[in-house]
Amino acid sequence: MALPKILVLGAGYGGLMTTVGLQKELNQQEAEVTLVNLNSYHHVTTKLHEPAAGTLPSEYAKVDIDSVLDRNKVRFIQDKVTQVDPDKKEVQLDGGETLSYDYLVFGLGSAPETFGIKGLLDHAYFIRNLNGARLIREHMEKAFAEYNTLEEKRDDLLTIVIGGAGFTGIEYVGELVDRLPELCREFDIPREKVRLVNVEAAPTVLPGFDKELVDYAVKYLEERGVEFRISTPIEECTPEGVILKGGEKIDAATVVWTGGVRGNPLLEEAGIETARGRVKVDEYLRAPGYEDFFVVGDSSLIFNEEERPYPPTAQMATQQGQYLSKNLVAKLRGGSMQPFSFDLKGTLASLGRGSAIGIAFGKKFFGGKASFLKRVNDWRWFYLIGGLSLMFKKAKF
Amino acid sequence: MALPKILVLGAGYGGLMTTVGLQKELNQQEAEVTLVNLNSYHHVTTKLHEPAAGTLPSEYAKVDIDSVLDRNKVRFIQDKVTQVDPDKKEVQLDGGETLSYDYLVFGLGSAPETFGIKGLLDHAYFIRNLNGARLIREHMEKAFAEYNTLEEKRDDLLTIVIGGAGFTGIEYVGELVDRLPELCREFDIPREKVRLVNVEAAPTVLPGFDKELVDYAVKYLEERGVEFRISTPIEECTPEGVILKGGEKIDAATVVWTGGVRGNPLLEEAGIETARGRVKVDEYLRAPGYEDFFVVGDSSLIFNEEERPYPPTAQMATQQGQYLSKNLVAKLRGGSMQPFSFDLKGTLASLGRGSAIGIAFGKKFFGGKASFLKRVNDWRWFYLIGGLSLMFKKAKF
């Protein structure tokens, strides 16, 4: 008798946590588990703002999949998923292979939400994966290097516009603030020539976050030279920079968009009902109408008790992965599935190397203490997927 | 009575050594010494291949002029020299100032010699100053960063063509060989995808150098993956790469030209007789026909006993500066000038961090020993201009 096939797409928080959980619980006679991922590594999305700013070498923001998988229990395929067919129960890979499944775990992450802003996809950079993060850093450094080679100085080379003041935007700005002194020293650039402009359409930075924490973050970053444009949508992104609503034009060689994410387009293409590309999953994380199609991470949409969607976070994806691996094991063994419930443990946003803000254990944290909690949280992730040895390898103490 | 005015143009090896020498010997009542330099720092030309490859932060390849000048004795002007008039005895600066002099020391360095190769000035990079060196590094790193972001892989992004296998070319290639493992790790690039191609028109690398040393260098670099194209002139440099004589086309995102230097164009523009821009100076380092116009460094041309020109080197420029400061002091004090004679102490070329080749004390040196001598030589330069304290600050032990 053929073993049931569990196919996991994507080695993000959700997919990798599911896979590692299955690998721990199942023996080789219970199921055939396959993981597909574009790269040979998992990138730590919550740390990508660090290699993007240049404050962390990329090896600390990635984990080789080989280092956490037991290849006796899990087959790993490095390839790109090009199509998902939930009716045929098949997945197409770019390399030509067709994979069939009994259970599919879709964790292929998000696509950037540009809100129809003209020119954004062509001229802005995105902190979406490690390749993109490193490219931002190198683009910015090349612009800084170019500055002093020109007879006619171009100040736009030293201007960085960050679109979006949500978590990624604020954390990236915080890292840039930390990086600038080193960059200015290396390239003989006066600090006051460099502009960091954070543009946000909503009436506040970190929309939805506690006001006292938001005020702390804004003050901290403004004191370090960051300019905020709040309640100010970007109208257009051009090769020269951005044009803001109201007409302000900011010449900037580097524009980074962190303004939001939508679900992975493969889901819509598969005919699954989505809202901004995300699938409103049922209590077992299943796509509507399917018994065997689970969605985790950024492409899943879950509502809280006030019927508002939870933002897509690593915390959510991790819990989904932990939940799903347990439930799939139960199901394979003839048990019943339990409904998923999200347990919000806290929310932390870093403001560079030494500071952060956030809520944890029902309390507000600021500065160094929050920064420490944030780091502990990073370490926890390495521990969850690779145990103590991975944690000690990847944690920067 | 007005003090005699000594004007030094350029804070390279020749100009800075002259200035530091004058500052040591003269008191404020003897002369008015002015130094003009484009940047606020002296760059260490013999180390520029290191920041260009990314093996050394730029602070170790530069010296703040303020840190070696005594402002009570020397006036420093940071500006660009736009014109020299040896008949009016005046120098024009870009900022608008006109400086007059009684004695001029011209040490403004070289311009690249492109031998008329089409497209070189537009599409190649040059290791001429710190700004240019850093730009090469950032350009190369951005190309590496871009590689994995593209669906269609472009191997030219990982190809670096080095035009010229003289000292600068070979030393730069040596540094790149050292840097590549780190670059490949940081950007997730297989080392075998990266190509380093060193193209030289002459029938050997390091033309004019001892054959046994040349063979050592070629073997060392070839074993580390460097491809040489010897006796192969570059016909054209394009936005896509280079076209070699014979028709071979190499697609390369990064082309660095190290193929030679000519004298500073300001000399020809001043009506002074030059050969490839360089001035054949007399035994007192004076331009022909002038009693008060001294040329040091890359723009000066000096012949050895076999009537062959010495190559322009830091060693030559340093000795010229030491000589000239002593002679100017003698002259100011009513003494007579002594003729200059060059004392070739040795020649060393590094092959990356741990290896070098060269001749010193009449002996050949290879590998680690040569590399150590090379470093000692770097330290000596810091010692000469700034004493022990500068040496300990700038030397990487």
PDB file of C-alpha atoms in Angstrom, chain A residues 46-307:
ATOM      1  CA  THR A  46      12.081  38.867  10.623  1.00  0.00           C
ATOM      2  CA  LYS A  47      15.812  39.505  10.268  1.00  0.00           C
ATOM      3  CA  LEU A  48      15.969  40.506   6.595  1.00  0.00           C
ATOM      4  CA  HIS A  49      16.065  44.225   7.459  1.00  0.00           C
ATOM      5  CA  GLU A  50      19.515  43.596   8.911  1.00  0.00           C
ATOM      6  CA  PRO A  51      21.304  42.281   5.800  1.00  0.00           C
ATOM      7  CA  ALA A  52      19.272  44.857   3.844  1.00  0.00           C
ATOM      8  CA  ALA A  53      20.884  47.621   5.910  1.00  0.00           C
ATOM      9  CA  GLY A  54      24.228  45.878   6.116  1.00  0.00           C
ATOM     10  CA  THR A  55      24.298  45.401   9.874  1.00  0.00           C
ATOM     11  CA  LEU A  56      24.348  41.594   9.695  1.00  0.00           C
ATOM     12  CA  PRO A  57      26.084  39.172   7.316  1.00  0.00           C
ATOM     13  CA  SER A  58      23.495  37.121   5.512  1.00  0.00           C
ATOM     14  CA  GLU A  59      24.585  33.836   7.092  1.00  0.00           C
ATOM     15  CA  TYR A  60      22.822  34.933  10.311  1.00  0.00           C
ATOM     16  CA  ALA A  61      19.568  35.501   8.442  1.00  0.00           C
ATOM     17  CA  LYS A  62      19.403  32.090   6.832  1.00  0.00           C
ATOM     18  CA  VAL A  63      19.438  28.433   7.764  1.00  0.00           C
ATOM     19  CA  ASP A  64      20.581  25.722   5.379  1.00  0.00           C
ATOM     20  CA  ILE A  65      17.640  23.399   4.990  1.00  0.00           C
ATOM     21  CA  ASP A  66      19.995  20.438   4.985  1.00  0.00           C
ATOM     22  CA  SER A  67      21.061  21.373   8.503  1.00  0.00           C
ATOM     23  CA  VAL A  68      17.557  20.905   9.933  1.00  0.00           C
ATOM     24  CA  LEU A  69      16.062  18.146   7.777  1.00  0.00           C
ATOM     25  CA  ASP A  70      16.472  14.416   8.268  1.00  0.00           C
ATOM     26  CA  ARG A  71      16.743  13.271   4.682  1.00  0.00           C
ATOM     27  CA  ASN A  72      15.750   9.756   5.709  1.00  0.00           C
ATOM     28  CA  LYS A  73      12.359  11.089   6.649  1.00  0.00           C
ATOM     29  CA  VAL A  74      11.834  14.059   4.344  1.00  0.00           C
ATOM     30  CA  ARG A  75      12.533  14.458   0.652  1.00  0.00           C
ATOM     31  CA  PHE A  76      13.727  17.939  -0.207  1.00  0.00           C
ATOM     32  CA  ILE A  77      13.349  19.427  -3.678  1.00  0.00           C
ATOM     33  CA  GLN A  78      14.955  22.759  -4.497  1.00  0.00           C
ATOM     34  CA  ASP A  79      12.768  24.211  -7.207  1.00  0.00           C
ATOM     35  CA  LYS A  80      10.199  26.848  -7.952  1.00  0.00           C
ATOM     36  CA  VAL A  81       6.503  26.012  -7.765  1.00  0.00           C
ATOM     37  CA  THR A  82       4.782  27.219 -10.909  1.00  0.00           C
ATOM     38  CA  GLN A  83       1.265  25.842 -10.499  1.00  0.00           C
ATOM     39  CA  VAL A  84      -0.982  24.242  -7.927  1.00  0.00           C
ATOM     40  CA  ASP A  85      -3.997  22.203  -8.941  1.00  0.00           C
ATOM     41  CA  PRO A  86      -6.148  21.408  -5.896  1.00  0.00           C
ATOM     42  CA  ASP A  87      -8.655  19.338  -7.905  1.00  0.00           C
ATOM     43  CA  LYS A  88      -6.111  17.054  -9.561  1.00  0.00           C
ATOM     44  CA  LYS A  89      -4.078  17.217  -6.332  1.00  0.00           C
ATOM     45  CA  GLU A  90      -0.961  18.050  -8.281  1.00  0.00           C
ATOM     46  CA  VAL A  91       1.807  20.606  -8.100  1.00  0.00           C
ATOM     47  CA  GLN A  92       3.957  21.673 -11.044  1.00  0.00           C
ATOM     48  CA  LEU A  93       7.605  22.583 -10.590  1.00  0.00           C
ATOM     49  CA  ASP A  94       9.660  24.832 -12.815  1.00  0.00           C
ATOM     50  CA  GLY A  95      12.163  22.029 -13.413  1.00  0.00           C
ATOM     51  CA  GLY A  96       9.387  20.003 -15.056  1.00  0.00           C
ATOM     52  CA  GLU A  97       8.488  17.605 -12.261  1.00  0.00           C
ATOM     53  CA  THR A  98       4.844  17.063 -11.312  1.00  0.00           C
ATOM     54  CA  LEU A  99       4.191  16.156  -7.690  1.00  0.00           C
ATOM     55  CA  SER A 100       0.987  14.564  -6.489  1.00  0.00           C
ATOM     56  CA  TYR A 101      -0.177  14.729  -2.883  1.00  0.00           C
ATOM     57  CA  ASP A 102      -2.719  13.525  -0.417  1.00  0.00           C
ATOM     58  CA  TYR A 103      -2.200  16.526   1.843  1.00  0.00           C
ATOM     59  CA  LEU A 104      -0.851  19.851   0.705  1.00  0.00           C
ATOM     60  CA  VAL A 105       0.609  22.488   3.012  1.00  0.00           C
ATOM     61  CA  PHE A 106       0.845  25.763   1.095  1.00  0.00           C
ATOM     62  CA  GLY A 107       3.360  28.104   2.713  1.00  0.00           C
ATOM     63  CA  LEU A 108       4.818  29.967  -0.251  1.00  0.00           C
ATOM     64  CA  GLY A 109       4.688  33.385   1.339  1.00  0.00           C
ATOM     65  CA  SER A 110       3.428  36.666   0.092  1.00  0.00           C
ATOM     66  CA  ALA A 111       3.721  39.047  -2.809  1.00  0.00           C
ATOM     67  CA  PRO A 112       4.213  42.775  -2.284  1.00  0.00           C
ATOM     68  CA  GLU A 113       1.040  44.881  -2.056  1.00  0.00           C
ATOM     69  CA  THR A 114       1.678  48.038  -4.046  1.00  0.00           C
ATOM     70  CA  PHE A 115      -1.834  49.531  -3.765  1.00  0.00           C
ATOM     71  CA  GLY A 116      -1.576  50.356  -7.448  1.00  0.00           C
ATOM     72  CA  ILE A 117       1.200  52.920  -6.909  1.00  0.00           C
ATOM     73  CA  LYS A 118       2.658  53.704 -10.309  1.00  0.00           C
ATOM     74  CA  GLY A 119       6.262  52.693 -10.931  1.00  0.00           C
ATOM     75  CA  LEU A 120       6.727  50.893  -7.612  1.00  0.00           C
ATOM     76  CA  LEU A 121       7.362  47.419  -9.027  1.00  0.00           C
ATOM     77  CA  ASP A 122       9.824  48.846 -11.547  1.00  0.00           C
ATOM     78  CA  HIS A 123      11.817  51.313  -9.474  1.00  0.00           C
ATOM     79  CA  ALA A 124      11.557  50.340  -5.803  1.00  0.00           C
ATOM     80  CA  TYR A 125      13.361  47.609  -3.895  1.00  0.00           C
ATOM     81  CA  PHE A 126      11.566  45.116  -1.667  1.00  0.00           C
ATOM     82  CA  ILE A 127      12.618  43.396   1.555  1.00  0.00           C
ATOM     83  CA  ARG A 128      11.013  40.088   0.648  1.00  0.00           C
ATOM     84  CA  ASN A 129      13.782  37.569   0.614  1.00  0.00           C
ATOM     85  CA  LEU A 130      17.505  37.370   1.215  1.00  0.00           C
ATOM     86  CA  ASN A 131      18.460  38.038  -2.400  1.00  0.00           C
ATOM     87  CA  GLY A 132      16.384  41.194  -2.448  1.00  0.00           C
ATOM     88  CA  ALA A 133      17.660  42.326   0.939  1.00  0.00           C
ATOM     89  CA  ARG A 134      21.299  42.009  -0.112  1.00  0.00           C
ATOM     90  CA  LEU A 135      20.626  43.790  -3.377  1.00  0.00           C
ATOM     91  CA  ILE A 136      19.201  46.772  -1.472  1.00  0.00           C
ATOM     92  CA  ARG A 137      22.348  46.999   0.620  1.00  0.00           C
ATOM     93  CA  GLU A 138      24.671  46.770  -2.365  1.00  0.00           C
ATOM     94  CA  HIS A 139      22.632  49.257  -4.346  1.00  0.00           C
ATOM     95  CA  MET A 140      22.751  51.732  -1.472  1.00  0.00           C
ATOM     96  CA  GLU A 141      26.485  51.216  -0.915  1.00  0.00           C
ATOM     97  CA  LYS A 142      27.237  51.702  -4.588  1.00  0.00           C
ATOM     98  CA  ALA A 143      25.280  54.953  -4.544  1.00  0.00           C
ATOM     99  CA  PHE A 144      27.318  56.092  -1.514  1.00  0.00           C
ATOM    100  CA  ALA A 145      30.548  55.049  -3.263  1.00  0.00           C
ATOM    101  CA  GLU A 146      29.559  56.955  -6.381  1.00  0.00           C
ATOM    102  CA  TYR A 147      28.882  60.200  -4.512  1.00  0.00           C
ATOM    103  CA  ASN A 148      32.490  61.330  -4.155  1.00  0.00           C
ATOM    104  CA  THR A 149      33.486  60.201  -7.630  1.00  0.00           C
ATOM    105  CA  LEU A 150      31.306  62.846  -9.290  1.00  0.00           C
ATOM    106  CA  GLU A 151      32.389  66.422  -9.923  1.00  0.00           C
ATOM    107  CA  GLU A 152      28.792  67.607  -9.653  1.00  0.00           C
ATOM    108  CA  LYS A 153      27.574  66.189  -6.369  1.00  0.00           C
ATOM    109  CA  ARG A 154      24.233  64.386  -6.556  1.00  0.00           C
ATOM    110  CA  ASP A 155      22.537  64.460  -3.162  1.00  0.00           C
ATOM    111  CA  ASP A 156      19.932  61.949  -4.315  1.00  0.00           C
ATOM    112  CA  LEU A 157      22.658  59.288  -4.100  1.00  0.00           C
ATOM    113  CA  LEU A 158      22.582  59.764  -0.325  1.00  0.00           C
ATOM    114  CA  THR A 159      18.803  59.824   0.034  1.00  0.00           C
ATOM    115  CA  ILE A 160      16.903  56.703   1.022  1.00  0.00           C
ATOM    116  CA  VAL A 161      13.117  56.708   0.937  1.00  0.00           C
ATOM    117  CA  ILE A 162      11.387  53.970   2.888  1.00  0.00           C
ATOM    118  CA  GLY A 163       7.772  53.472   1.852  1.00  0.00           C
ATOM    119  CA  GLY A 164       5.672  52.172   4.717  1.00  0.00           C
ATOM    120  CA  ALA A 165       6.147  52.640   8.457  1.00  0.00           C
ATOM    121  CA  GLY A 166       4.810  49.286   9.560  1.00  0.00           C
ATOM    122  CA  PHE A 167       7.012  46.755  11.322  1.00  0.00           C
ATOM    123  CA  THR A 168       9.376  46.064   8.434  1.00  0.00           C
ATOM    124  CA  GLY A 169       9.682  49.753   7.562  1.00  0.00           C
ATOM    125  CA  ILE A 170      10.436  50.873  11.104  1.00  0.00           C
ATOM    126  CA  GLU A 171      12.850  48.010  11.788  1.00  0.00           C
ATOM    127  CA  TYR A 172      14.716  48.710   8.559  1.00  0.00           C
ATOM    128  CA  VAL A 173      14.934  52.430   9.341  1.00  0.00           C
ATOM    129  CA  GLY A 174      16.272  51.540  12.787  1.00  0.00           C
ATOM    130  CA  GLU A 175      19.029  49.420  11.243  1.00  0.00           C
ATOM    131  CA  LEU A 176      19.915  52.134   8.739  1.00  0.00           C
ATOM    132  CA  VAL A 177      20.309  54.633  11.569  1.00  0.00           C
ATOM    133  CA  ASP A 178      22.790  52.224  13.139  1.00  0.00           C
ATOM    134  CA  ARG A 179      24.628  51.617   9.888  1.00  0.00           C
ATOM    135  CA  LEU A 180      25.024  55.213   8.725  1.00  0.00           C
ATOM    136  CA  PRO A 181      28.011  56.248  10.850  1.00  0.00           C
ATOM    137  CA  GLU A 182      30.011  53.324   9.463  1.00  0.00           C
ATOM    138  CA  LEU A 183      28.887  54.018   5.891  1.00  0.00           C
ATOM    139  CA  CYS A 184      29.756  57.705   6.178  1.00  0.00           C
ATOM    140  CA  ARG A 185      33.193  56.886   7.579  1.00  0.00           C
ATOM    141  CA  GLU A 186      33.926  54.311   4.887  1.00  0.00           C
ATOM    142  CA  PHE A 187      32.864  56.586   2.021  1.00  0.00           C
ATOM    143  CA  ASP A 188      34.003  59.970   3.416  1.00  0.00           C
ATOM    144  CA  ILE A 189      30.498  61.364   3.481  1.00  0.00           C
ATOM    145  CA  PRO A 190      29.273  63.937   6.026  1.00  0.00           C
ATOM    146  CA  ARG A 191      26.408  62.402   8.014  1.00  0.00           C
ATOM    147  CA  GLU A 192      24.244  65.493   7.544  1.00  0.00           C
ATOM    148  CA  LYS A 193      24.230  64.937   3.781  1.00  0.00           C
ATOM    149  CA  VAL A 194      22.376  61.635   4.207  1.00  0.00           C
ATOM    150  CA  ARG A 195      18.579  61.677   4.300  1.00  0.00           C
ATOM    151  CA  LEU A 196      16.347  58.878   5.552  1.00  0.00           C
ATOM    152  CA  VAL A 197      12.713  59.620   4.747  1.00  0.00           C
ATOM    153  CA  ASN A 198      10.010  57.264   5.960  1.00  0.00           C
ATOM    154  CA  VAL A 199       6.720  57.777   4.143  1.00  0.00           C
ATOM    155  CA  GLU A 200       3.449  56.341   5.479  1.00  0.00           C
ATOM    156  CA  ALA A 201      -0.067  56.742   4.102  1.00  0.00           C
ATOM    157  CA  ALA A 202      -1.756  55.969   7.429  1.00  0.00           C
ATOM    158  CA  PRO A 203      -2.079  58.734  10.044  1.00  0.00           C
ATOM    159  CA  THR A 204       0.556  57.139  12.287  1.00  0.00           C
ATOM    160  CA  VAL A 205       3.650  54.999  12.129  1.00  0.00           C
ATOM    161  CA  LEU A 206       3.101  51.384  13.210  1.00  0.00           C
ATOM    162  CA  PRO A 207      -0.664  51.596  12.612  1.00  0.00           C
ATOM    163  CA  GLY A 208      -2.658  49.704  15.188  1.00  0.00           C
ATOM    164  CA  PHE A 209       0.147  49.697  17.741  1.00  0.00           C
ATOM    165  CA  ASP A 210       0.047  51.194  21.259  1.00  0.00           C
ATOM    166  CA  LYS A 211       0.388  54.991  21.100  1.00  0.00           C
ATOM    167  CA  GLU A 212       2.965  55.287  23.858  1.00  0.00           C
ATOM    168  CA  LEU A 213       5.217  52.783  22.088  1.00  0.00           C
ATOM    169  CA  VAL A 214       4.707  54.504  18.752  1.00  0.00           C
ATOM    170  CA  ASP A 215       5.663  57.866  20.252  1.00  0.00           C
ATOM    171  CA  TYR A 216       8.788  56.331  21.748  1.00  0.00           C
ATOM    172  CA  ALA A 217       9.821  54.900  18.380  1.00  0.00           C
ATOM    173  CA  VAL A 218       9.172  58.135  16.487  1.00  0.00           C
ATOM    174  CA  LYS A 219      11.104  60.215  19.015  1.00  0.00           C
ATOM    175  CA  TYR A 220      13.983  57.724  19.036  1.00  0.00           C
ATOM    176  CA  LEU A 221      14.273  57.712  15.259  1.00  0.00           C
ATOM    177  CA  GLU A 222      13.679  61.440  14.764  1.00  0.00           C
ATOM    178  CA  GLU A 223      16.434  62.227  17.233  1.00  0.00           C
ATOM    179  CA  ARG A 224      18.686  60.158  14.971  1.00  0.00           C
ATOM    180  CA  GLY A 225      17.811  62.177  11.911  1.00  0.00           C
ATOM    181  CA  VAL A 226      14.935  60.203  10.387  1.00  0.00           C
ATOM    182  CA  GLU A 227      12.309  62.336   8.604  1.00  0.00           C
ATOM    183  CA  PHE A 228       8.726  61.070   8.746  1.00  0.00           C
ATOM    184  CA  ARG A 229       5.975  61.895   6.249  1.00  0.00           C
ATOM    185  CA  ILE A 230       2.813  60.596   7.896  1.00  0.00           C
ATOM    186  CA  SER A 231      -0.659  60.582   6.296  1.00  0.00           C
ATOM    187  CA  THR A 232       1.192  60.939   3.025  1.00  0.00           C
ATOM    188  CA  PRO A 233       0.678  58.334   0.326  1.00  0.00           C
ATOM    189  CA  ILE A 234       3.286  57.886  -2.369  1.00  0.00           C
ATOM    190  CA  GLU A 235       1.671  58.836  -5.676  1.00  0.00           C
ATOM    191  CA  GLU A 236       4.400  57.574  -7.936  1.00  0.00           C
ATOM    192  CA  CYS A 237       7.821  55.995  -7.880  1.00  0.00           C
ATOM    193  CA  THR A 238      10.130  57.073 -10.703  1.00  0.00           C
ATOM    194  CA  PRO A 239      13.732  56.308 -11.647  1.00  0.00           C
ATOM    195  CA  GLU A 240      14.617  59.563  -9.848  1.00  0.00           C
ATOM    196  CA  GLY A 241      12.755  58.952  -6.595  1.00  0.00           C
ATOM    197  CA  VAL A 242       9.199  59.412  -5.369  1.00  0.00           C
ATOM    198  CA  ILE A 243       6.379  61.891  -5.805  1.00  0.00           C
ATOM    199  CA  LEU A 244       4.209  62.220  -2.723  1.00  0.00           C
ATOM    200  CA  LYS A 245       0.558  63.154  -2.496  1.00  0.00           C
ATOM    201  CA  GLY A 246       0.451  66.920  -2.297  1.00  0.00           C
ATOM    202  CA  GLY A 247       3.230  67.196  -4.842  1.00  0.00           C
ATOM    203  CA  GLU A 248       6.434  66.909  -2.791  1.00  0.00           C
ATOM    204  CA  LYS A 249       9.109  65.282  -4.921  1.00  0.00           C
ATOM    205  CA  ILE A 250      11.972  63.496  -3.204  1.00  0.00           C
ATOM    206  CA  ASP A 251      14.977  62.655  -5.364  1.00  0.00           C
ATOM    207  CA  ALA A 252      16.316  59.378  -4.036  1.00  0.00           C
ATOM    208  CA  ALA A 253      18.598  56.775  -5.568  1.00  0.00           C
ATOM    209  CA  THR A 254      17.242  54.177  -3.160  1.00  0.00           C
ATOM    210  CA  VAL A 255      13.531  53.586  -2.628  1.00  0.00           C
ATOM    211  CA  VAL A 256      12.546  50.609  -0.488  1.00  0.00           C
ATOM    212  CA  TRP A 257       8.914  49.561  -0.300  1.00  0.00           C
ATOM    213  CA  THR A 258       7.752  47.863   2.883  1.00  0.00           C
ATOM    214  CA  GLY A 259       4.134  48.973   2.587  1.00  0.00           C
ATOM    215  CA  GLY A 260       2.369  45.687   2.742  1.00  0.00           C
ATOM    216  CA  VAL A 261       1.913  42.208   1.465  1.00  0.00           C
ATOM    217  CA  ARG A 262      -0.771  40.246  -0.301  1.00  0.00           C
ATOM    218  CA  GLY A 263      -1.208  36.522  -0.713  1.00  0.00           C
ATOM    219  CA  ASN A 264       0.733  34.419  -3.153  1.00  0.00           C
ATOM    220  CA  PRO A 265      -0.737  34.723  -6.685  1.00  0.00           C
ATOM    221  CA  LEU A 266      -0.590  30.926  -7.205  1.00  0.00           C
ATOM    222  CA  LEU A 267      -3.654  30.607  -4.964  1.00  0.00           C
ATOM    223  CA  GLU A 268      -5.845  32.843  -7.079  1.00  0.00           C
ATOM    224  CA  GLU A 269      -4.498  31.158 -10.176  1.00  0.00           C
ATOM    225  CA  ALA A 270      -5.596  27.828  -8.692  1.00  0.00           C
ATOM    226  CA  GLY A 271      -9.168  29.123  -8.523  1.00  0.00           C
ATOM    227  CA  ILE A 272      -9.207  29.407  -4.740  1.00  0.00           C
ATOM    228  CA  GLU A 273     -11.234  32.211  -3.207  1.00  0.00           C
ATOM    229  CA  THR A 274      -8.969  34.935  -1.835  1.00  0.00           C
ATOM    230  CA  ALA A 275      -9.086  38.442  -0.414  1.00  0.00           C
ATOM    231  CA  ARG A 276      -6.064  40.472  -1.566  1.00  0.00           C
ATOM    232  CA  GLY A 277      -4.570  37.157  -2.483  1.00  0.00           C
ATOM    233  CA  ARG A 278      -4.998  35.674   0.992  1.00  0.00           C
ATOM    234  CA  VAL A 279      -7.172  32.673   1.750  1.00  0.00           C
ATOM    235  CA  LYS A 280      -9.642  32.839   4.614  1.00  0.00           C
ATOM    236  CA  VAL A 281      -8.878  29.426   6.028  1.00  0.00           C
ATOM    237  CA  ASP A 282     -11.263  27.392   8.168  1.00  0.00           C
ATOM    238  CA  GLU A 283     -10.595  26.401  11.759  1.00  0.00           C
ATOM    239  CA  TYR A 284      -8.297  23.604  10.538  1.00  0.00           C
ATOM    240  CA  LEU A 285      -6.332  26.002   8.271  1.00  0.00           C
ATOM    241  CA  ARG A 286      -7.925  24.550   5.151  1.00  0.00           C
ATOM    242  CA  ALA A 287      -8.798  26.474   2.019  1.00  0.00           C
ATOM    243  CA  PRO A 288     -12.575  26.669   1.593  1.00  0.00           C
ATOM    244  CA  GLY A 289     -13.982  23.621  -0.135  1.00  0.00           C
ATOM    245  CA  TYR A 290     -10.925  21.404   0.319  1.00  0.00           C
ATOM    246  CA  GLU A 291     -10.276  18.720   2.903  1.00  0.00           C
ATOM    247  CA  ASP A 292      -6.604  18.327   2.045  1.00  0.00           C
ATOM    248  CA  PHE A 293      -5.346  21.820   1.145  1.00  0.00           C
ATOM    249  CA  PHE A 294      -3.868  23.684   4.079  1.00  0.00           C
ATOM    250  CA  VAL A 295      -2.587  27.244   3.918  1.00  0.00           C
ATOM    251  CA  VAL A 296      -0.070  28.618   6.436  1.00  0.00           C
ATOM    252  CA  GLY A 297       1.827  31.868   6.762  1.00  0.00           C
ATOM    253  CA  ASP A 298       1.337  35.089   4.862  1.00  0.00           C
ATOM    254  CA  SER A 299      -1.173  33.642   2.404  1.00  0.00           C
ATOM    255  CA  SER A 300      -3.569  32.548   5.144  1.00  0.00           C
ATOM    256  CA  LEU A 301      -6.145  34.890   6.559  1.00  0.00           C
ATOM    257  CA  ILE A 302      -7.361  34.448  10.133  1.00  0.00           C
ATOM    258  CA  PHE A 303      -9.711  36.715  12.025  1.00  0.00           C
ATOM    259  CA  ASN A 304      -9.640  37.591  15.692  1.00  0.00           C
ATOM    260  CA  GLU A 305     -12.625  37.723  18.035  1.00  0.00           C
ATOM    261  CA  GLU A 306     -13.517  41.222  16.852  1.00  0.00           C
ATOM    262  CA  GLU A 307     -13.633  39.892  13.278  1.00  0.00           C
TER     263      GLU A 307
END
